[in-house]
mmCIF file of C-alpha atoms and ligand atoms in Angstrom:
data_model
loop_
_atom_site.group_PDB
_atom_site.id
_atom_site.type_symbol
_atom_site.label_atom_id
_atom_site.label_comp_id
_atom_site.label_asym_id
_atom_site.label_seq_id
_atom_site.Cartn_x
_atom_site.Cartn_y
_atom_site.Cartn_z
ATOM 1 C CA MET A 937 -33.436 -5.040 22.039
ATOM 2 C CA LYS A 938 -32.260 -7.033 19.049
ATOM 3 C CA ARG A 939 -30.389 -5.378 16.266
ATOM 4 C CA THR A 940 -32.233 -5.745 12.962
ATOM 5 C CA VAL A 941 -30.229 -7.234 10.161
ATOM 6 C CA LEU A 942 -31.804 -7.006 6.749
ATOM 7 C CA ALA A 943 -31.203 -10.354 5.126
ATOM 8 C CA VAL A 944 -31.954 -9.099 1.619
ATOM 9 C CA VAL A 945 -29.580 -6.183 1.891
ATOM 10 C CA THR A 946 -26.778 -8.338 3.182
ATOM 11 C CA VAL A 947 -27.254 -11.069 0.574
ATOM 12 C CA LEU A 948 -26.989 -8.416 -2.130
ATOM 13 C CA ALA A 949 -24.027 -6.895 -0.360
ATOM 14 C CA THR A 950 -22.312 -10.272 -0.227
ATOM 15 C CA SER A 951 -22.745 -10.808 -3.967
ATOM 16 C CA ALA A 952 -21.442 -7.303 -4.634
ATOM 17 C CA ALA A 953 -18.450 -8.018 -2.432
ATOM 18 C CA LEU A 954 -17.459 -11.000 -4.522
ATOM 19 C CA ILE A 955 -17.016 -8.909 -7.650
ATOM 20 C CA GLN A 956 -15.532 -5.858 -5.921
ATOM 21 C CA PRO A 957 -11.961 -5.021 -6.996
ATOM 22 C CA VAL A 958 -9.217 -5.554 -4.443
ATOM 23 C CA GLN A 959 -8.344 -2.390 -2.527
ATOM 24 C CA ALA A 960 -5.180 -1.918 -0.491
ATOM 25 C CA GLY A 961 -6.657 0.559 1.977
ATOM 26 C CA GLY A 962 -6.311 4.232 1.135
ATOM 27 C CA HIS A 963 -9.508 6.153 1.756
ATOM 28 C CA ALA A 964 -11.786 3.116 1.726
ATOM 29 C CA LYS A 965 -14.004 2.849 4.763
ATOM 30 C CA SER A 966 -12.745 0.558 7.502
ATOM 31 C CA LEU A 967 -14.529 -2.130 9.491
ATOM 32 C CA ARG A 968 -14.471 -0.025 12.640
ATOM 33 C CA SER A 969 -15.807 3.065 10.893
ATOM 34 C CA VAL A 970 -18.953 1.394 9.584
ATOM 35 C CA ALA A 971 -19.719 -0.868 12.554
ATOM 36 C CA PRO A 972 -22.668 -0.292 14.893
ATOM 37 C CA ARG A 973 -21.532 2.075 17.633
ATOM 38 C CA ASP A 974 -22.148 -0.483 20.377
ATOM 39 C CA LEU A 975 -20.048 -3.205 18.738
ATOM 40 C CA ARG A 976 -16.258 -3.423 19.040
ATOM 41 C CA ILE A 977 -14.440 -4.901 16.042
ATOM 42 C CA GLY A 978 -11.241 -6.614 17.104
ATOM 43 C CA THR A 979 -8.283 -8.640 15.964
ATOM 44 C CA ALA A 980 -5.555 -10.689 17.562
ATOM 45 C CA VAL A 981 -2.272 -8.743 17.595
ATOM 46 C CA ALA A 982 0.378 -11.007 16.087
ATOM 47 C CA GLY A 983 3.425 -11.908 18.165
ATOM 48 C CA GLY A 984 4.932 -14.690 20.307
ATOM 49 C CA GLY A 985 3.678 -18.285 19.966
ATOM 50 C CA HIS A 986 4.197 -19.720 16.491
ATOM 51 C CA HIS A 987 5.693 -16.445 15.226
ATOM 52 C CA LEU A 988 8.867 -17.181 17.189
ATOM 53 C CA ASP A 989 9.621 -20.051 14.771
ATOM 54 C CA GLN A 990 8.943 -18.086 11.590
ATOM 55 C CA PRO A 991 11.507 -16.302 9.416
ATOM 56 C CA TYR A 992 10.275 -12.790 10.194
ATOM 57 C CA PRO A 993 10.739 -10.387 13.088
ATOM 58 C CA ASP A 994 7.990 -9.740 15.616
ATOM 59 C CA PRO A 995 5.008 -8.646 13.470
ATOM 60 C CA PHE A 996 3.476 -6.102 15.812
ATOM 61 C CA THR A 997 6.805 -4.426 16.557
ATOM 62 C CA TYR A 998 8.361 -4.299 13.102
ATOM 63 C CA ASP A 999 5.752 -4.564 10.337
ATOM 64 C CA LYS A 1000 4.696 -0.971 9.632
ATOM 65 C CA PRO A 1001 2.030 -1.742 6.996
ATOM 66 C CA TYR A 1002 0.637 -4.300 9.452
ATOM 67 C CA ARG A 1003 0.430 -1.667 12.171
ATOM 68 C CA ARG A 1004 -1.309 0.763 9.820
ATOM 69 C CA VAL A 1005 -4.031 -1.751 8.958
ATOM 70 C CA LEU A 1006 -4.340 -2.741 12.622
ATOM 71 C CA ALA A 1007 -4.944 0.874 13.631
ATOM 72 C CA LYS A 1008 -7.246 1.667 10.747
ATOM 73 C CA GLU A 1009 -9.557 -1.324 10.719
ATOM 74 C CA PHE A 1010 -10.042 -2.269 14.371
ATOM 75 C CA ASN A 1011 -11.164 -0.691 17.619
ATOM 76 C CA SER A 1012 -10.390 -3.690 19.829
ATOM 77 C CA ALA A 1013 -7.068 -5.539 20.172
ATOM 78 C CA SER A 1014 -6.315 -8.974 21.679
ATOM 79 C CA PRO A 1015 -2.667 -9.847 22.380
ATOM 80 C CA GLU A 1016 -2.313 -13.185 20.550
ATOM 81 C CA ASN A 1017 0.332 -14.562 22.924
ATOM 82 C CA GLN A 1018 1.855 -11.589 24.729
ATOM 83 C CA MET A 1019 -0.274 -11.837 27.880
ATOM 84 C CA LYS A 1020 -0.119 -15.608 28.187
ATOM 85 C CA TRP A 1021 1.732 -17.027 31.169
ATOM 86 C CA GLU A 1022 4.812 -18.356 29.338
ATOM 87 C CA PHE A 1023 5.280 -14.988 27.681
ATOM 88 C CA ILE A 1024 4.458 -12.500 30.426
ATOM 89 C CA HIS A 1025 5.649 -14.584 33.401
ATOM 90 C CA PRO A 1026 8.631 -16.581 32.067
ATOM 91 C CA GLU A 1027 10.300 -17.166 35.433
ATOM 92 C CA ARG A 1028 8.768 -17.506 38.841
ATOM 93 C CA ASN A 1029 9.996 -14.141 40.021
ATOM 94 C CA LYS A 1030 10.222 -12.381 36.683
ATOM 95 C CA TYR A 1031 7.559 -10.766 34.543
ATOM 96 C CA ASN A 1032 8.054 -9.653 30.941
ATOM 97 C CA PHE A 1033 5.621 -6.785 30.469
ATOM 98 C CA GLY A 1034 7.279 -4.997 27.544
ATOM 99 C CA PRO A 1035 5.349 -6.528 24.623
ATOM 100 C CA ALA A 1036 1.970 -6.353 26.399
ATOM 101 C CA ASP A 1037 2.654 -2.765 27.504
ATOM 102 C CA ALA A 1038 3.415 -1.830 23.884
ATOM 103 C CA ILE A 1039 0.089 -3.249 22.687
ATOM 104 C CA VAL A 1040 -1.881 -1.499 25.431
ATOM 105 C CA LYS A 1041 -0.131 1.781 24.576
ATOM 106 C CA PHE A 1042 -0.782 1.370 20.847
ATOM 107 C CA ALA A 1043 -4.423 0.588 21.575
ATOM 108 C CA ARG A 1044 -4.884 3.714 23.655
ATOM 109 C CA GLN A 1045 -3.204 5.851 21.007
ATOM 110 C CA ASN A 1046 -5.534 4.456 18.360
ATOM 111 C CA GLY A 1047 -8.850 4.526 20.203
ATOM 112 C CA GLN A 1048 -8.915 0.764 20.736
ATOM 113 C CA VAL A 1049 -9.992 -1.252 23.749
ATOM 114 C CA VAL A 1050 -8.010 -4.353 24.731
ATOM 115 C CA ARG A 1051 -9.182 -7.899 25.431
ATOM 116 C CA GLY A 1052 -6.830 -9.535 27.931
ATOM 117 C CA HIS A 1053 -5.981 -13.158 27.099
ATOM 118 C CA THR A 1054 -5.659 -15.207 29.344
ATOM 119 C CA LEU A 1055 -5.352 -16.019 33.081
ATOM 120 C CA LEU A 1056 -6.350 -19.625 33.797
ATOM 121 C CA TRP A 1057 -5.503 -22.017 30.949
ATOM 122 C CA HIS A 1058 -3.959 -25.452 30.440
ATOM 123 C CA SER A 1059 -1.673 -24.364 27.596
ATOM 124 C CA GLN A 1060 1.299 -22.051 27.115
ATOM 125 C CA ASN A 1061 2.255 -22.149 30.763
ATOM 126 C CA PRO A 1062 5.966 -21.700 31.569
ATOM 127 C CA ALA A 1063 8.265 -24.646 32.298
ATOM 128 C CA TRP A 1064 8.909 -23.401 35.843
ATOM 129 C CA LEU A 1065 5.195 -23.833 36.531
ATOM 130 C CA ASN A 1066 4.585 -27.071 34.605
ATOM 131 C CA GLU A 1067 7.676 -28.812 35.917
ATOM 132 C CA GLY A 1068 7.878 -27.303 39.386
ATOM 133 C CA THR A 1069 6.927 -29.045 42.609
ATOM 134 C CA PHE A 1070 4.516 -26.974 44.631
ATOM 135 C CA THR A 1071 2.142 -27.576 47.504
ATOM 136 C CA LYS A 1072 -1.508 -26.790 46.845
ATOM 137 C CA ALA A 1073 -1.215 -23.670 48.987
ATOM 138 C CA GLU A 1074 1.782 -22.490 46.954
ATOM 139 C CA LEU A 1075 0.029 -23.116 43.626
ATOM 140 C CA ARG A 1076 -2.995 -21.176 44.769
ATOM 141 C CA GLN A 1077 -0.792 -18.308 45.871
ATOM 142 C CA ILE A 1078 1.071 -18.393 42.531
ATOM 143 C CA LEU A 1079 -2.186 -18.007 40.600
ATOM 144 C CA LYS A 1080 -3.525 -15.322 42.913
ATOM 145 C CA SER A 1081 -0.327 -13.324 42.762
ATOM 146 C CA HIS A 1082 -0.159 -13.623 38.943
ATOM 147 C CA ILE A 1083 -3.735 -12.411 38.547
ATOM 148 C CA PHE A 1084 -3.277 -9.465 40.907
ATOM 149 C CA THR A 1085 0.010 -8.519 39.235
ATOM 150 C CA VAL A 1086 -1.095 -8.778 35.597
ATOM 151 C CA VAL A 1087 -4.705 -7.596 35.904
ATOM 152 C CA GLY A 1088 -3.610 -4.912 38.351
ATOM 153 C CA ARG A 1089 -0.942 -3.577 35.989
ATOM 154 C CA TYR A 1090 -3.522 -2.933 33.277
ATOM 155 C CA LYS A 1091 -6.310 -1.820 35.602
ATOM 156 C CA GLY A 1092 -8.730 0.460 33.736
ATOM 157 C CA LYS A 1093 -7.089 -0.365 30.379
ATOM 158 C CA ILE A 1094 -8.608 -3.755 29.597
ATOM 159 C CA GLN A 1095 -12.235 -3.932 28.530
ATOM 160 C CA GLN A 1096 -12.635 -7.710 28.773
ATOM 161 C CA TRP A 1097 -10.472 -10.457 30.261
ATOM 162 C CA ASP A 1098 -10.616 -14.101 29.191
ATOM 163 C CA VAL A 1099 -10.267 -15.267 32.784
ATOM 164 C CA ALA A 1100 -10.872 -18.984 32.193
ATOM 165 C CA ASN A 1101 -9.887 -20.346 28.791
ATOM 166 C CA GLU A 1102 -10.822 -23.741 27.336
ATOM 167 C CA ILE A 1103 -11.568 -25.387 30.686
ATOM 168 C CA PHE A 1104 -13.889 -28.108 29.346
ATOM 169 C CA ASN A 1105 -13.085 -30.927 26.926
ATOM 170 C CA GLU A 1106 -15.443 -32.090 24.182
ATOM 171 C CA ASN A 1107 -17.315 -34.351 26.641
ATOM 172 C CA GLY A 1108 -18.154 -31.438 28.886
ATOM 173 C CA GLU A 1109 -15.667 -32.559 31.565
ATOM 174 C CA TYR A 1110 -13.001 -30.354 33.062
ATOM 175 C CA ARG A 1111 -9.776 -30.768 31.132
ATOM 176 C CA SER A 1112 -7.359 -32.937 33.058
ATOM 177 C CA GLU A 1113 -4.421 -31.034 31.497
ATOM 178 C CA ASN A 1114 -5.431 -27.878 33.324
ATOM 179 C CA ILE A 1115 -2.915 -27.657 36.155
ATOM 180 C CA TRP A 1116 -5.093 -25.339 38.237
ATOM 181 C CA ILE A 1117 -8.273 -27.402 38.105
ATOM 182 C CA ARG A 1118 -6.436 -30.715 38.373
ATOM 183 C CA GLU A 1119 -4.422 -29.701 41.413
ATOM 184 C CA LEU A 1120 -6.821 -27.337 43.164
ATOM 185 C CA GLY A 1121 -10.263 -28.515 42.020
ATOM 186 C CA PRO A 1122 -12.869 -26.610 39.968
ATOM 187 C CA GLY A 1123 -13.509 -24.174 42.829
ATOM 188 C CA ILE A 1124 -10.359 -22.368 41.682
ATOM 189 C CA ILE A 1125 -12.335 -21.008 38.711
ATOM 190 C CA ALA A 1126 -14.538 -18.908 40.998
ATOM 191 C CA ASP A 1127 -11.454 -17.704 42.866
ATOM 192 C CA ALA A 1128 -9.793 -16.614 39.630
ATOM 193 C CA PHE A 1129 -12.835 -14.519 38.740
ATOM 194 C CA ARG A 1130 -12.976 -13.005 42.235
ATOM 195 C CA TRP A 1131 -9.285 -12.107 42.185
ATOM 196 C CA ALA A 1132 -9.496 -10.584 38.726
ATOM 197 C CA HIS A 1133 -12.497 -8.521 39.810
ATOM 198 C CA GLN A 1134 -10.682 -7.282 42.902
ATOM 199 C CA ALA A 1135 -7.684 -6.313 40.765
ATOM 200 C CA ASP A 1136 -9.784 -4.434 38.178
ATOM 201 C CA PRO A 1137 -13.430 -3.961 39.182
ATOM 202 C CA LYS A 1138 -14.362 -2.427 35.805
ATOM 203 C CA ALA A 1139 -13.029 -5.174 33.556
ATOM 204 C CA GLN A 1140 -15.641 -7.559 32.139
ATOM 205 C CA LEU A 1141 -14.671 -11.117 33.016
ATOM 206 C CA PHE A 1142 -15.265 -13.936 30.525
ATOM 207 C CA LEU A 1143 -15.352 -17.665 30.025
ATOM 208 C CA ASN A 1144 -13.849 -18.372 26.568
ATOM 209 C CA ASP A 1145 -13.679 -21.533 24.450
ATOM 210 C CA TYR A 1146 -13.768 -23.106 21.013
ATOM 211 C CA GLY A 1147 -16.142 -25.885 19.980
ATOM 212 C CA VAL A 1148 -19.099 -24.030 21.484
ATOM 213 C CA GLU A 1149 -20.508 -22.761 18.206
ATOM 214 C CA TRP A 1150 -23.153 -25.501 18.108
ATOM 215 C CA PRO A 1151 -25.320 -26.765 20.977
ATOM 216 C CA GLY A 1152 -24.042 -29.869 22.744
ATOM 217 C CA VAL A 1153 -22.593 -31.154 25.991
ATOM 218 C CA LYS A 1154 -19.783 -28.608 25.992
ATOM 219 C CA VAL A 1155 -22.222 -25.696 25.780
ATOM 220 C CA ASP A 1156 -24.386 -27.414 28.413
ATOM 221 C CA ALA A 1157 -21.357 -27.604 30.711
ATOM 222 C CA TYR A 1158 -20.675 -23.884 30.284
ATOM 223 C CA GLU A 1159 -24.300 -23.024 30.870
ATOM 224 C CA ALA A 1160 -24.394 -25.078 34.082
ATOM 225 C CA LEU A 1161 -21.131 -23.539 35.271
ATOM 226 C CA ALA A 1162 -22.307 -20.006 34.448
ATOM 227 C CA LYS A 1163 -25.543 -20.553 36.357
ATOM 228 C CA GLN A 1164 -23.645 -21.882 39.362
ATOM 229 C CA LEU A 1165 -21.134 -19.024 39.362
ATOM 230 C CA LEU A 1166 -23.912 -16.450 39.107
ATOM 231 C CA ALA A 1167 -25.888 -18.176 41.901
ATOM 232 C CA ASP A 1168 -22.739 -17.971 44.024
ATOM 233 C CA ARG A 1169 -22.408 -14.277 43.196
ATOM 234 C CA VAL A 1170 -19.089 -14.780 41.456
ATOM 235 C CA PRO A 1171 -18.192 -11.796 39.214
ATOM 236 C CA LEU A 1172 -18.704 -13.561 35.881
ATOM 237 C CA HIS A 1173 -19.749 -11.123 33.154
ATOM 238 C CA GLY A 1174 -19.540 -12.931 29.857
ATOM 239 C CA PHE A 1175 -19.320 -16.040 27.733
ATOM 240 C CA ALA A 1176 -17.327 -16.063 24.506
ATOM 241 C CA SER A 1177 -17.198 -18.299 21.475
ATOM 242 C CA GLN A 1178 -13.728 -18.321 19.920
ATOM 243 C CA ALA A 1179 -15.153 -19.493 16.580
ATOM 244 C CA HIS A 1180 -12.133 -21.147 15.005
ATOM 245 C CA LEU A 1181 -14.055 -22.545 12.054
ATOM 246 C CA SER A 1182 -13.124 -25.005 9.345
ATOM 247 C CA MET A 1183 -15.005 -25.360 6.071
ATOM 248 C CA ARG A 1184 -14.775 -29.129 6.671
ATOM 249 C CA TYR A 1185 -17.379 -28.865 9.413
ATOM 250 C CA GLY A 1186 -20.055 -26.539 8.080
ATOM 251 C CA ALA A 1187 -21.334 -23.060 8.859
ATOM 252 C CA PRO A 1188 -22.058 -22.027 12.467
ATOM 253 C CA ASP A 1189 -25.759 -21.760 11.775
ATOM 254 C CA GLN A 1190 -26.840 -22.328 15.396
ATOM 255 C CA LEU A 1191 -24.455 -19.859 16.990
ATOM 256 C CA ALA A 1192 -27.051 -17.150 17.647
ATOM 257 C CA GLY A 1193 -29.083 -19.656 19.647
ATOM 258 C CA VAL A 1194 -26.068 -20.622 21.727
ATOM 259 C CA LEU A 1195 -25.161 -17.005 22.467
ATOM 260 C CA GLN A 1196 -28.775 -16.246 23.331
ATOM 261 C CA ARG A 1197 -28.746 -18.905 26.074
ATOM 262 C CA PHE A 1198 -26.001 -16.962 27.848
ATOM 263 C CA ASP A 1199 -27.616 -13.615 27.092
ATOM 264 C CA ASP A 1200 -30.723 -14.995 28.803
ATOM 265 C CA LEU A 1201 -28.626 -15.495 31.948
ATOM 266 C CA GLY A 1202 -27.804 -11.791 31.896
ATOM 267 C CA LEU A 1203 -24.283 -12.317 30.556
ATOM 268 C CA LYS A 1204 -22.517 -10.450 27.810
ATOM 269 C CA THR A 1205 -21.384 -12.541 24.878
ATOM 270 C CA ALA A 1206 -18.552 -12.137 22.380
ATOM 271 C CA ILE A 1207 -16.878 -13.680 19.377
ATOM 272 C CA THR A 1208 -13.205 -13.690 20.276
ATOM 273 C CA GLU A 1209 -11.033 -15.607 17.780
ATOM 274 C CA LEU A 1210 -12.879 -16.021 14.508
ATOM 275 C CA ASP A 1211 -11.112 -17.486 11.506
ATOM 276 C CA VAL A 1212 -12.307 -19.807 8.733
ATOM 277 C CA ARG A 1213 -9.777 -22.276 7.395
ATOM 278 C CA MET A 1214 -10.148 -24.324 4.233
ATOM 279 C CA ASP A 1215 -8.430 -27.180 2.425
ATOM 280 C CA LEU A 1216 -6.035 -25.582 -0.005
ATOM 281 C CA PRO A 1217 -6.073 -26.895 -3.573
ATOM 282 C CA GLU A 1218 -2.820 -27.917 -5.236
ATOM 283 C CA GLY A 1219 -0.815 -24.764 -5.811
ATOM 284 C CA GLY A 1220 -2.217 -23.225 -2.639
ATOM 285 C CA ALA A 1221 -4.661 -20.707 -4.132
ATOM 286 C CA PRO A 1222 -8.275 -20.984 -2.936
ATOM 287 C CA THR A 1223 -10.979 -21.096 -5.608
ATOM 288 C CA ALA A 1224 -13.549 -18.317 -5.997
ATOM 289 C CA GLU A 1225 -16.140 -20.745 -4.685
ATOM 290 C CA GLN A 1226 -14.105 -21.463 -1.564
ATOM 291 C CA LEU A 1227 -13.668 -17.748 -0.925
ATOM 292 C CA ALA A 1228 -17.417 -17.207 -1.300
ATOM 293 C CA THR A 1229 -18.151 -20.009 1.171
ATOM 294 C CA GLN A 1230 -15.588 -18.591 3.571
ATOM 295 C CA ALA A 1231 -17.212 -15.164 3.321
ATOM 296 C CA SER A 1232 -20.579 -16.704 4.129
ATOM 297 C CA TYR A 1233 -19.148 -18.350 7.293
ATOM 298 C CA TYR A 1234 -17.715 -15.031 8.450
ATOM 299 C CA LYS A 1235 -21.092 -13.437 7.794
ATOM 300 C CA THR A 1236 -23.058 -16.132 9.639
ATOM 301 C CA THR A 1237 -20.817 -15.622 12.668
ATOM 302 C CA LEU A 1238 -21.175 -11.842 12.589
ATOM 303 C CA ASP A 1239 -24.939 -12.139 12.087
ATOM 304 C CA ALA A 1240 -25.130 -14.335 15.199
ATOM 305 C CA CYS A 1241 -23.422 -11.661 17.258
ATOM 306 C CA LEU A 1242 -25.565 -8.906 15.742
ATOM 307 C CA ALA A 1243 -28.717 -10.872 16.587
ATOM 308 C CA VAL A 1244 -27.934 -11.050 20.310
ATOM 309 C CA ALA A 1245 -28.357 -7.867 22.344
ATOM 310 C CA GLY A 1246 -25.402 -8.344 24.677
ATOM 311 C CA CYS A 1247 -22.879 -9.343 22.005
ATOM 312 C CA ASN A 1248 -20.742 -6.202 21.894
ATOM 313 C CA SER A 1249 -17.363 -7.566 20.849
ATOM 314 C CA PHE A 1250 -16.485 -9.299 17.588
ATOM 315 C CA THR A 1251 -12.844 -10.304 17.140
ATOM 316 C CA ILE A 1252 -11.040 -12.138 14.348
ATOM 317 C CA TRP A 1253 -7.882 -14.113 15.147
ATOM 318 C CA GLY A 1254 -5.574 -12.082 12.940
ATOM 319 C CA PHE A 1255 -6.478 -10.221 9.759
ATOM 320 C CA THR A 1256 -3.793 -11.387 7.333
ATOM 321 C CA ASP A 1257 -2.774 -14.880 6.216
ATOM 322 C CA LYS A 1258 0.824 -13.685 6.500
ATOM 323 C CA TYR A 1259 0.713 -14.241 10.267
ATOM 324 C CA SER A 1260 -2.059 -16.792 10.744
ATOM 325 C CA TRP A 1261 -1.534 -19.675 13.174
ATOM 326 C CA VAL A 1262 -3.585 -21.997 10.947
ATOM 327 C CA PRO A 1263 -0.963 -23.409 8.509
ATOM 328 C CA VAL A 1264 1.340 -24.111 11.462
ATOM 329 C CA PHE A 1265 -1.257 -26.283 13.186
ATOM 330 C CA PHE A 1266 -3.150 -27.601 10.136
ATOM 331 C CA PRO A 1267 -0.618 -28.035 7.298
ATOM 332 C CA ALA A 1268 -3.246 -28.946 4.652
ATOM 333 C CA GLU A 1269 -5.445 -25.972 5.485
ATOM 334 C CA GLY A 1270 -5.000 -22.217 5.359
ATOM 335 C CA ALA A 1271 -6.170 -18.916 3.873
ATOM 336 C CA ALA A 1272 -8.233 -18.534 7.061
ATOM 337 C CA THR A 1273 -8.187 -14.767 7.510
ATOM 338 C CA VAL A 1274 -9.869 -11.880 5.673
ATOM 339 C CA MET A 1275 -6.760 -10.515 3.927
ATOM 340 C CA TRP A 1276 -3.980 -11.954 1.788
ATOM 341 C CA ASP A 1277 -0.338 -11.713 2.802
ATOM 342 C CA ASP A 1278 -0.038 -8.233 1.253
ATOM 343 C CA PHE A 1279 -3.123 -6.961 3.111
ATOM 344 C CA THR A 1280 -5.313 -6.897 0.036
ATOM 345 C CA LYS A 1281 -8.811 -7.934 0.933
ATOM 346 C CA LYS A 1282 -10.733 -11.124 0.359
ATOM 347 C CA PRO A 1283 -14.486 -11.398 -0.201
ATOM 348 C CA ALA A 1284 -14.824 -12.193 3.522
ATOM 349 C CA TYR A 1285 -13.523 -8.733 4.386
ATOM 350 C CA TYR A 1286 -16.060 -6.962 2.155
ATOM 351 C CA THR A 1287 -18.871 -9.163 3.414
ATOM 352 C CA LEU A 1288 -18.049 -8.265 7.018
ATOM 353 C CA ARG A 1289 -17.866 -4.574 6.144
ATOM 354 C CA ASP A 1290 -21.146 -4.568 4.233
ATOM 355 C CA THR A 1291 -22.892 -6.512 6.992
ATOM 356 C CA LEU A 1292 -21.606 -4.120 9.661
ATOM 357 C CA ALA A 1293 -22.671 -1.099 7.615
ATOM 358 C CA ALA A 1294 -26.155 -2.543 7.074
ATOM 359 C CA ALA A 1295 -26.502 -3.211 10.817
ATOM 360 C CA ARG A 1296 -25.486 0.345 11.752
ATOM 361 C CA ARG A 1297 -28.240 2.037 9.813
HETATM 362 O O1 G3I B 2583 5.928 -24.963 23.619
HETATM 363 C C1 G3I B 2583 6.812 -24.993 22.489
HETATM 364 C C2 G3I B 2583 8.239 -24.798 22.957
HETATM 365 O O2 G3I B 2583 8.607 -25.903 23.753
HETATM 366 C C3 G3I B 2583 9.153 -24.658 21.746
HETATM 367 O O3 G3I B 2583 10.446 -24.356 22.184
HETATM 368 C C4 G3I B 2583 8.647 -23.534 20.851
HETATM 369 C C5 G3I B 2583 9.490 -23.326 19.625
HETATM 370 O O4 G3I B 2583 9.205 -24.284 18.644
HETATM 371 O O5 G3I B 2583 7.324 -23.821 20.451
HETATM 372 C C6 G3I B 2583 6.439 -23.859 21.554
HETATM 373 O O6 G3I B 2583 5.104 -24.043 21.166
HETATM 374 C C7 G3I B 2583 4.486 -22.978 20.452
HETATM 375 C C8 G3I B 2583 3.438 -22.321 21.331
HETATM 376 O O7 G3I B 2583 2.711 -21.354 20.599
HETATM 377 C C9 G3I B 2583 4.003 -21.690 22.560
HETATM 378 O O8 G3I B 2583 4.821 -20.595 22.266
HETATM 379 C C10 G3I B 2583 3.853 -23.542 19.201
HETATM 380 O O9 G3I B 2583 4.852 -24.028 18.335
HETATM 381 C C11 G3I B 2583 3.026 -22.480 18.532
HETATM 382 O O10 G3I B 2583 2.412 -23.041 17.424
HETATM 383 C C12 G3I B 2583 2.014 -21.898 19.506
HETATM 384 O O11 G3I B 2583 1.156 -20.971 18.861
HETATM 385 C C13 G3I B 2583 0.092 -20.280 19.530
HETATM 386 C C14 G3I B 2583 -1.046 -21.193 20.043
HETATM 387 O O12 G3I B 2583 -2.120 -20.392 20.501
HETATM 388 C C15 G3I B 2583 -0.644 -22.125 21.161
HETATM 389 O O13 G3I B 2583 -1.775 -22.781 21.671
HETATM 390 C C16 G3I B 2583 -0.459 -19.351 18.460
HETATM 391 O O14 G3I B 2583 0.541 -18.371 18.137
HETATM 392 C C17 G3I B 2583 -1.741 -18.657 18.911
HETATM 393 O O15 G3I B 2583 -2.342 -18.020 17.806
HETATM 394 C C18 G3I B 2583 -2.728 -19.672 19.458
HETATM 395 O O16 G3I B 2583 -3.886 -18.991 19.922
HETATM 396 C C19 G3I B 2583 -4.896 -19.806 20.530
HETATM 397 C C20 G3I B 2583 -5.597 -18.971 21.599
HETATM 398 O O17 G3I B 2583 -4.675 -18.444 22.499
HETATM 399 C C21 G3I B 2583 -6.660 -19.783 22.326
HETATM 400 N N1 G3I B 2583 -7.590 -20.382 21.399
HETATM 401 C C22 G3I B 2583 -7.004 -21.148 20.296
HETATM 402 C C23 G3I B 2583 -5.985 -20.303 19.543
HETATM 403 C C24 G3I B 2583 -5.438 -21.038 18.342
HETATM 404 O O18 G3I B 2583 -4.704 -22.164 18.745
#
């Protein structure tokens, strides 16, 4: 059954949000408290990756106001880097579970589920893996052992795993940079799902990518792969759109249709890494018009998820500009999240909250 979203109500809510005074938190309602009961509202948990080069200590560990907002606003948490290979498996025979354990513990203490990210990816793999010389049999065993070790450690504590991340390029071909697919062939994808399922039979196992917000060859490639995996009885449970959006490229106005194609296959769907970056004017402060457009992109993405029955997880890739990956990768762009550096809220935040509240009724 589709959730009903009242367009009129949400348009009015969006306009109201734009003139609403900034609130720092306090007793204001949170995103998680107003959301439909069958929809998890998540965020990436900042740490590792680009944060290691920034002049601040680990955000999740040391930023108390950050932790308060994280606990208050969200009921799903995605380790931004802390479960990636280079972070959690830095040497061949050494795992670094501390940071991921801390997130899983925090999540349980705060009534949050966790999205595990990620198991089979071309990026952020450790040097020992990228530069090592292994036979095909050894590589296969390395992946299998990693999946059983990491998924097994968090068995029963992870709601969804991004098993295969960004495996297709923009032409709908398997990425040649992906060590697993390049060396072992695409059949390794099915194995990764099977191993993850054996290690944690209750976890929902996902394909996850960016650039799948509009129909095209990349979405076609995922649809064909999903059909094949399901025909082969591989434990694939979901397809996720990361939704890293830029105001240079327009609103994701066909996203509901894309998600519906996977829903029609019987899969769950999710939004896993939403942010909306913009070109920053001189001086760095976005205009009111830019913030309104950004809010509308956030809303279009949430509406797409709300319109599809099996879309039960909606995650933004960080909630404060203070820790966003965007300015590190796109120096001319920024302000991509729903809160300013001091956690005060942008129009996008209020638009999400009003849209969630309208959908819950
Ligand atoms: O690999 C280099 C290393 O050689 C160097 O010593 C080190 C210090 O400068 O930097 C390392 O690269 C960093 C990398 O993380 C690995 O730690 C990059 O500078 C850093 O920018 C990068 O950031 C992460 C990025 O993934 C890497 O792809 C971000 O923190 C993280 O937010 C981002 O998240 C990804 C999702 O996982 C998948 N979807 C896209 C999303 C945004 O890129």
